[in-house]
Amino acid sequence: MTVPDAVLALADVSKRYDGHVALDQVSIEVTKGECLALIGESGSGKTTLLRCFNRLTTPDAGTVAFEGADVAGLDPIALRRRIGYVPQEGGLLPHWRVGRNVELVPWLQGLDDRRVRARHALDLVGLDPGTYAERWPRELSGGQRQRVAVARALAADPEVVLLDEPFGALDAITRADLQASFDSMRRELGLTCVLVTHDLHEALALADRVAVLRGGRVEQSASADELRRAPATEYVRTLLHRARISDA
Ligand code: ADP
Ligand code: MG
């Protein structure tokens, strides 16, 4: 079944690595302007699933569609301009200054205004380009580096952003700060987002909908409220209990 206004859609996607199942017949859709959180333990298939959307992973079976078109038939570079990506470790090139890192995707596109775009993207994530564009990644705090990673994902003005545990390695205060600015920014820009996290609190706070992955399968995909109210499986119930989320 396909939702008519789905921006991203995976249907029956499976992926194995040397016989090991990473994704097992996953179907999932993301509608325009929605933030979907993918939550699950380490090894549950979150990163593999996320990377199916921008063709960094090729499924063994099933289809992946972006705005109704099978991504297998789309030019990967053009696709990655329209789908911003924040990789799990941020992915900044250490020997490139901040500004050049942020310009990467517009530069790959051959866009003349890449410098303007990069400055605008830095502004969006709350970093003054005058102060930060000339710095090296190593001259930034962990939180600032993550902001730059998000700026880089936004610089080509994408419709969709994929974020792989973007706030994972930060201290609690920095994390809360980044979560809040991400939340207001994605609403303001009307971005469609897929946010990978292993923190159920983060998923419930930031996402409209949450998909719980376990061993490459989706245990439940539901609104944050519904997940809290009506966990579909014992595993989801256990997750809620462990996170001390009460109504389960
Ligand atoms: P998560 O992001 O939830 O931690 P991953 O999607 O990275 O999970 O991994 C899912 C499973 O697939 C894991 O068992 C992992 O070891 C395996 N896997 C992922 N990528 C590769 C790869 N490139 N080669 C071999 N195995 C992989
Ligand atoms: Mg991962």
PDB file of C-alpha atoms in Angstrom, residues 63-226:
ATOM      1  CA  THR A  63      11.893  -0.887  -3.999  1.00  0.00           C
ATOM      2  CA  VAL A  64      12.813   2.551  -2.747  1.00  0.00           C
ATOM      3  CA  ALA A  65      10.974   5.563  -4.131  1.00  0.00           C
ATOM      4  CA  PHE A  66      11.577   9.292  -3.857  1.00  0.00           C
ATOM      5  CA  GLU A  67       8.517  11.366  -4.766  1.00  0.00           C
ATOM      6  CA  GLY A  68       7.038   8.379  -6.550  1.00  0.00           C
ATOM      7  CA  ALA A  69      10.116   7.598  -8.686  1.00  0.00           C
ATOM      8  CA  ASP A  70      12.189   4.457  -8.133  1.00  0.00           C
ATOM      9  CA  VAL A  71      15.581   5.726  -6.898  1.00  0.00           C
ATOM     10  CA  ALA A  72      17.333   2.927  -8.836  1.00  0.00           C
ATOM     11  CA  GLY A  73      16.535   4.941 -11.974  1.00  0.00           C
ATOM     12  CA  LEU A  74      17.679   8.332 -10.626  1.00  0.00           C
ATOM     13  CA  ASP A  75      21.114   9.899 -10.935  1.00  0.00           C
ATOM     14  CA  PRO A  76      22.742   9.425  -7.495  1.00  0.00           C
ATOM     15  CA  ILE A  77      24.391  12.865  -7.490  1.00  0.00           C
ATOM     16  CA  ALA A  78      21.147  14.654  -8.362  1.00  0.00           C
ATOM     17  CA  LEU A  79      19.369  12.539  -5.749  1.00  0.00           C
ATOM     18  CA  ARG A  80      21.884  13.515  -3.066  1.00  0.00           C
ATOM     19  CA  ARG A  81      21.394  17.159  -3.827  1.00  0.00           C
ATOM     20  CA  ARG A  82      17.709  16.818  -3.069  1.00  0.00           C
ATOM     21  CA  ILE A  83      18.277  14.587  -0.050  1.00  0.00           C
ATOM     22  CA  GLY A  84      20.672  16.032   2.535  1.00  0.00           C
ATOM     23  CA  TYR A  85      22.600  13.540   4.644  1.00  0.00           C
ATOM     24  CA  VAL A  86      24.251  13.788   8.046  1.00  0.00           C
ATOM     25  CA  PRO A  87      26.335  10.598   8.412  1.00  0.00           C
ATOM     26  CA  GLN A  88      26.744   8.876  11.756  1.00  0.00           C
ATOM     27  CA  GLU A  89      30.132  10.380  12.567  1.00  0.00           C
ATOM     28  CA  GLY A  90      29.297  13.761  11.041  1.00  0.00           C
ATOM     29  CA  GLY A  91      31.591  13.066   8.104  1.00  0.00           C
ATOM     30  CA  LEU A  92      33.446  16.406   8.033  1.00  0.00           C
ATOM     31  CA  LEU A  93      36.685  16.317   6.113  1.00  0.00           C
ATOM     32  CA  PRO A  94      39.362  17.245   8.688  1.00  0.00           C
ATOM     33  CA  HIS A  95      41.717  18.851   6.168  1.00  0.00           C
ATOM     34  CA  TRP A  96      39.006  21.138   4.763  1.00  0.00           C
ATOM     35  CA  ARG A  97      37.973  24.333   6.500  1.00  0.00           C
ATOM     36  CA  VAL A  98      34.386  24.590   7.769  1.00  0.00           C
ATOM     37  CA  GLY A  99      33.227  26.750   4.857  1.00  0.00           C
ATOM     38  CA  ARG A 100      34.603  24.350   2.264  1.00  0.00           C
ATOM     39  CA  ASN A 101      33.056  21.384   4.059  1.00  0.00           C
ATOM     40  CA  VAL A 102      29.657  23.060   3.955  1.00  0.00           C
ATOM     41  CA  GLU A 103      30.096  23.934   0.263  1.00  0.00           C
ATOM     42  CA  LEU A 104      30.729  20.305  -0.658  1.00  0.00           C
ATOM     43  CA  VAL A 105      27.358  19.363  -2.180  1.00  0.00           C
ATOM     44  CA  PRO A 106      26.763  22.675  -4.027  1.00  0.00           C
ATOM     45  CA  TRP A 107      30.346  22.361  -5.297  1.00  0.00           C
ATOM     46  CA  LEU A 108      29.675  18.820  -6.598  1.00  0.00           C
ATOM     47  CA  GLN A 109      26.664  20.325  -8.335  1.00  0.00           C
ATOM     48  CA  GLY A 110      28.804  22.975  -9.970  1.00  0.00           C
ATOM     49  CA  LEU A 111      26.695  25.742  -8.453  1.00  0.00           C
ATOM     50  CA  ASP A 112      28.209  29.226  -8.735  1.00  0.00           C
ATOM     51  CA  ASP A 113      26.578  30.508  -5.585  1.00  0.00           C
ATOM     52  CA  ARG A 114      28.005  27.789  -3.364  1.00  0.00           C
ATOM     53  CA  ARG A 115      29.746  30.255  -1.078  1.00  0.00           C
ATOM     54  CA  VAL A 116      26.523  32.187  -0.463  1.00  0.00           C
ATOM     55  CA  ARG A 117      24.664  28.924   0.129  1.00  0.00           C
ATOM     56  CA  ALA A 118      27.261  27.740   2.622  1.00  0.00           C
ATOM     57  CA  ARG A 119      27.123  30.999   4.575  1.00  0.00           C
ATOM     58  CA  HIS A 120      23.345  30.851   4.630  1.00  0.00           C
ATOM     59  CA  ALA A 121      23.415  27.239   5.867  1.00  0.00           C
ATOM     60  CA  LEU A 122      25.848  28.150   8.655  1.00  0.00           C
ATOM     61  CA  ASP A 123      23.499  30.962   9.671  1.00  0.00           C
ATOM     62  CA  LEU A 124      20.599  28.514   9.741  1.00  0.00           C
ATOM     63  CA  VAL A 125      22.344  26.262  12.252  1.00  0.00           C
ATOM     64  CA  GLY A 126      23.306  29.207  14.445  1.00  0.00           C
ATOM     65  CA  LEU A 127      26.975  29.571  13.517  1.00  0.00           C
ATOM     66  CA  ASP A 128      28.183  32.988  12.388  1.00  0.00           C
ATOM     67  CA  PRO A 129      29.907  32.380   9.026  1.00  0.00           C
ATOM     68  CA  GLY A 130      32.302  35.284   9.661  1.00  0.00           C
ATOM     69  CA  THR A 131      33.574  33.519  12.758  1.00  0.00           C
ATOM     70  CA  TYR A 132      33.412  29.876  11.711  1.00  0.00           C
ATOM     71  CA  ALA A 133      33.816  29.499   7.934  1.00  0.00           C
ATOM     72  CA  GLU A 134      37.615  29.791   8.077  1.00  0.00           C
ATOM     73  CA  ARG A 135      38.087  27.451  11.013  1.00  0.00           C
ATOM     74  CA  TRP A 136      39.266  23.866  10.826  1.00  0.00           C
ATOM     75  CA  PRO A 137      36.895  21.182  12.118  1.00  0.00           C
ATOM     76  CA  ARG A 138      39.376  20.418  14.921  1.00  0.00           C
ATOM     77  CA  GLU A 139      38.973  23.995  16.186  1.00  0.00           C
ATOM     78  CA  LEU A 140      35.291  23.395  16.994  1.00  0.00           C
ATOM     79  CA  SER A 141      33.513  21.833  19.955  1.00  0.00           C
ATOM     80  CA  GLY A 142      31.598  18.591  19.418  1.00  0.00           C
ATOM     81  CA  GLY A 143      28.301  20.458  19.288  1.00  0.00           C
ATOM     82  CA  GLN A 144      29.625  22.991  16.788  1.00  0.00           C
ATOM     83  CA  ARG A 145      30.948  20.191  14.596  1.00  0.00           C
ATOM     84  CA  GLN A 146      27.503  18.595  14.552  1.00  0.00           C
ATOM     85  CA  ARG A 147      25.983  21.947  13.623  1.00  0.00           C
ATOM     86  CA  VAL A 148      28.409  22.151  10.710  1.00  0.00           C
ATOM     87  CA  ALA A 149      27.441  18.609   9.652  1.00  0.00           C
ATOM     88  CA  VAL A 150      23.791  19.678   9.620  1.00  0.00           C
ATOM     89  CA  ALA A 151      24.683  22.882   7.721  1.00  0.00           C
ATOM     90  CA  ARG A 152      26.449  20.800   5.112  1.00  0.00           C
ATOM     91  CA  ALA A 153      23.344  18.637   4.681  1.00  0.00           C
ATOM     92  CA  LEU A 154      21.260  21.800   4.171  1.00  0.00           C
ATOM     93  CA  ALA A 155      23.575  23.779   1.881  1.00  0.00           C
ATOM     94  CA  ALA A 156      22.067  22.563  -1.397  1.00  0.00           C
ATOM     95  CA  ASP A 157      18.586  23.416  -0.140  1.00  0.00           C
ATOM     96  CA  PRO A 158      17.265  19.829  -0.061  1.00  0.00           C
ATOM     97  CA  GLU A 159      13.647  18.779   0.371  1.00  0.00           C
ATOM     98  CA  VAL A 160      14.583  15.876   2.617  1.00  0.00           C
ATOM     99  CA  VAL A 161      17.247  15.431   5.271  1.00  0.00           C
ATOM    100  CA  LEU A 162      18.506  12.099   6.596  1.00  0.00           C
ATOM    101  CA  LEU A 163      20.234  12.322   9.970  1.00  0.00           C
ATOM    102  CA  ASP A 164      22.126   9.398  11.500  1.00  0.00           C
ATOM    103  CA  GLU A 165      22.338   9.826  15.275  1.00  0.00           C
ATOM    104  CA  PRO A 166      23.245  13.508  14.891  1.00  0.00           C
ATOM    105  CA  PHE A 167      23.142  14.273  18.620  1.00  0.00           C
ATOM    106  CA  GLY A 168      24.520  10.942  19.798  1.00  0.00           C
ATOM    107  CA  ALA A 169      27.944  11.775  21.148  1.00  0.00           C
ATOM    108  CA  LEU A 170      27.192  15.063  22.904  1.00  0.00           C
ATOM    109  CA  ASP A 171      26.868  16.031  26.545  1.00  0.00           C
ATOM    110  CA  ALA A 172      23.300  16.466  27.833  1.00  0.00           C
ATOM    111  CA  ILE A 173      23.195  20.276  27.690  1.00  0.00           C
ATOM    112  CA  THR A 174      24.683  20.588  24.212  1.00  0.00           C
ATOM    113  CA  ARG A 175      22.399  17.816  23.076  1.00  0.00           C
ATOM    114  CA  ALA A 176      19.245  19.503  24.376  1.00  0.00           C
ATOM    115  CA  ASP A 177      20.391  22.730  22.752  1.00  0.00           C
ATOM    116  CA  LEU A 178      20.928  21.104  19.358  1.00  0.00           C
ATOM    117  CA  GLN A 179      17.681  19.156  19.563  1.00  0.00           C
ATOM    118  CA  ALA A 180      15.757  22.371  20.183  1.00  0.00           C
ATOM    119  CA  SER A 181      17.378  24.230  17.306  1.00  0.00           C
ATOM    120  CA  PHE A 182      16.918  21.266  14.983  1.00  0.00           C
ATOM    121  CA  ASP A 183      13.237  21.055  15.906  1.00  0.00           C
ATOM    122  CA  SER A 184      12.504  24.719  15.224  1.00  0.00           C
ATOM    123  CA  MET A 185      14.593  24.746  12.068  1.00  0.00           C
ATOM    124  CA  ARG A 186      12.967  21.738  10.448  1.00  0.00           C
ATOM    125  CA  ARG A 187       9.503  23.146  11.178  1.00  0.00           C
ATOM    126  CA  GLU A 188      10.445  26.560   9.830  1.00  0.00           C
ATOM    127  CA  LEU A 189      11.884  25.076   6.619  1.00  0.00           C
ATOM    128  CA  GLY A 190       9.073  22.507   6.301  1.00  0.00           C
ATOM    129  CA  LEU A 191      11.709  19.794   5.885  1.00  0.00           C
ATOM    130  CA  THR A 192      10.892  16.133   5.551  1.00  0.00           C
ATOM    131  CA  CYS A 193      13.253  14.310   7.916  1.00  0.00           C
ATOM    132  CA  VAL A 194      14.339  10.827   8.831  1.00  0.00           C
ATOM    133  CA  LEU A 195      16.152  10.893  12.160  1.00  0.00           C
ATOM    134  CA  VAL A 196      18.043   7.849  13.411  1.00  0.00           C
ATOM    135  CA  THR A 197      18.449   7.623  17.149  1.00  0.00           C
ATOM    136  CA  HIS A 198      18.867   5.013  19.867  1.00  0.00           C
ATOM    137  CA  ASP A 199      17.234   7.348  22.408  1.00  0.00           C
ATOM    138  CA  LEU A 200      13.496   6.827  22.745  1.00  0.00           C
ATOM    139  CA  HIS A 201      13.055  10.148  24.562  1.00  0.00           C
ATOM    140  CA  GLU A 202      14.667  11.944  21.636  1.00  0.00           C
ATOM    141  CA  ALA A 203      12.484  10.054  19.151  1.00  0.00           C
ATOM    142  CA  LEU A 204       9.279  10.861  20.995  1.00  0.00           C
ATOM    143  CA  ALA A 205      10.243  14.507  21.518  1.00  0.00           C
ATOM    144  CA  LEU A 206      11.352  15.318  17.973  1.00  0.00           C
ATOM    145  CA  ALA A 207       9.445  13.036  15.627  1.00  0.00           C
ATOM    146  CA  ASP A 208       5.872  12.980  14.375  1.00  0.00           C
ATOM    147  CA  ARG A 209       6.155   9.258  13.883  1.00  0.00           C
ATOM    148  CA  VAL A 210       8.451   6.585  15.250  1.00  0.00           C
ATOM    149  CA  ALA A 211       9.460   3.297  13.639  1.00  0.00           C
ATOM    150  CA  VAL A 212      10.960   0.728  15.998  1.00  0.00           C
ATOM    151  CA  LEU A 213      13.509  -1.556  14.332  1.00  0.00           C
ATOM    152  CA  ARG A 214      14.649  -4.863  15.714  1.00  0.00           C
ATOM    153  CA  GLY A 215      16.838  -7.341  13.872  1.00  0.00           C
ATOM    154  CA  GLY A 216      16.117  -5.627  10.548  1.00  0.00           C
ATOM    155  CA  ARG A 217      12.340  -5.693  10.940  1.00  0.00           C
ATOM    156  CA  VAL A 218       9.910  -2.945  11.862  1.00  0.00           C
ATOM    157  CA  GLU A 219       8.245  -3.891  15.153  1.00  0.00           C
ATOM    158  CA  GLN A 220       5.917  -0.911  15.143  1.00  0.00           C
ATOM    159  CA  SER A 221       5.489   2.310  13.227  1.00  0.00           C
ATOM    160  CA  ALA A 222       3.198   4.760  14.947  1.00  0.00           C
ATOM    161  CA  SER A 223       2.753   8.338  16.077  1.00  0.00           C
ATOM    162  CA  ALA A 224       4.655   9.226  19.231  1.00  0.00           C
ATOM    163  CA  ASP A 225       1.380   9.261  21.196  1.00  0.00           C
ATOM    164  CA  GLU A 226       0.172   5.962  19.831  1.00  0.00           C
TER     165      GLU A 226
END
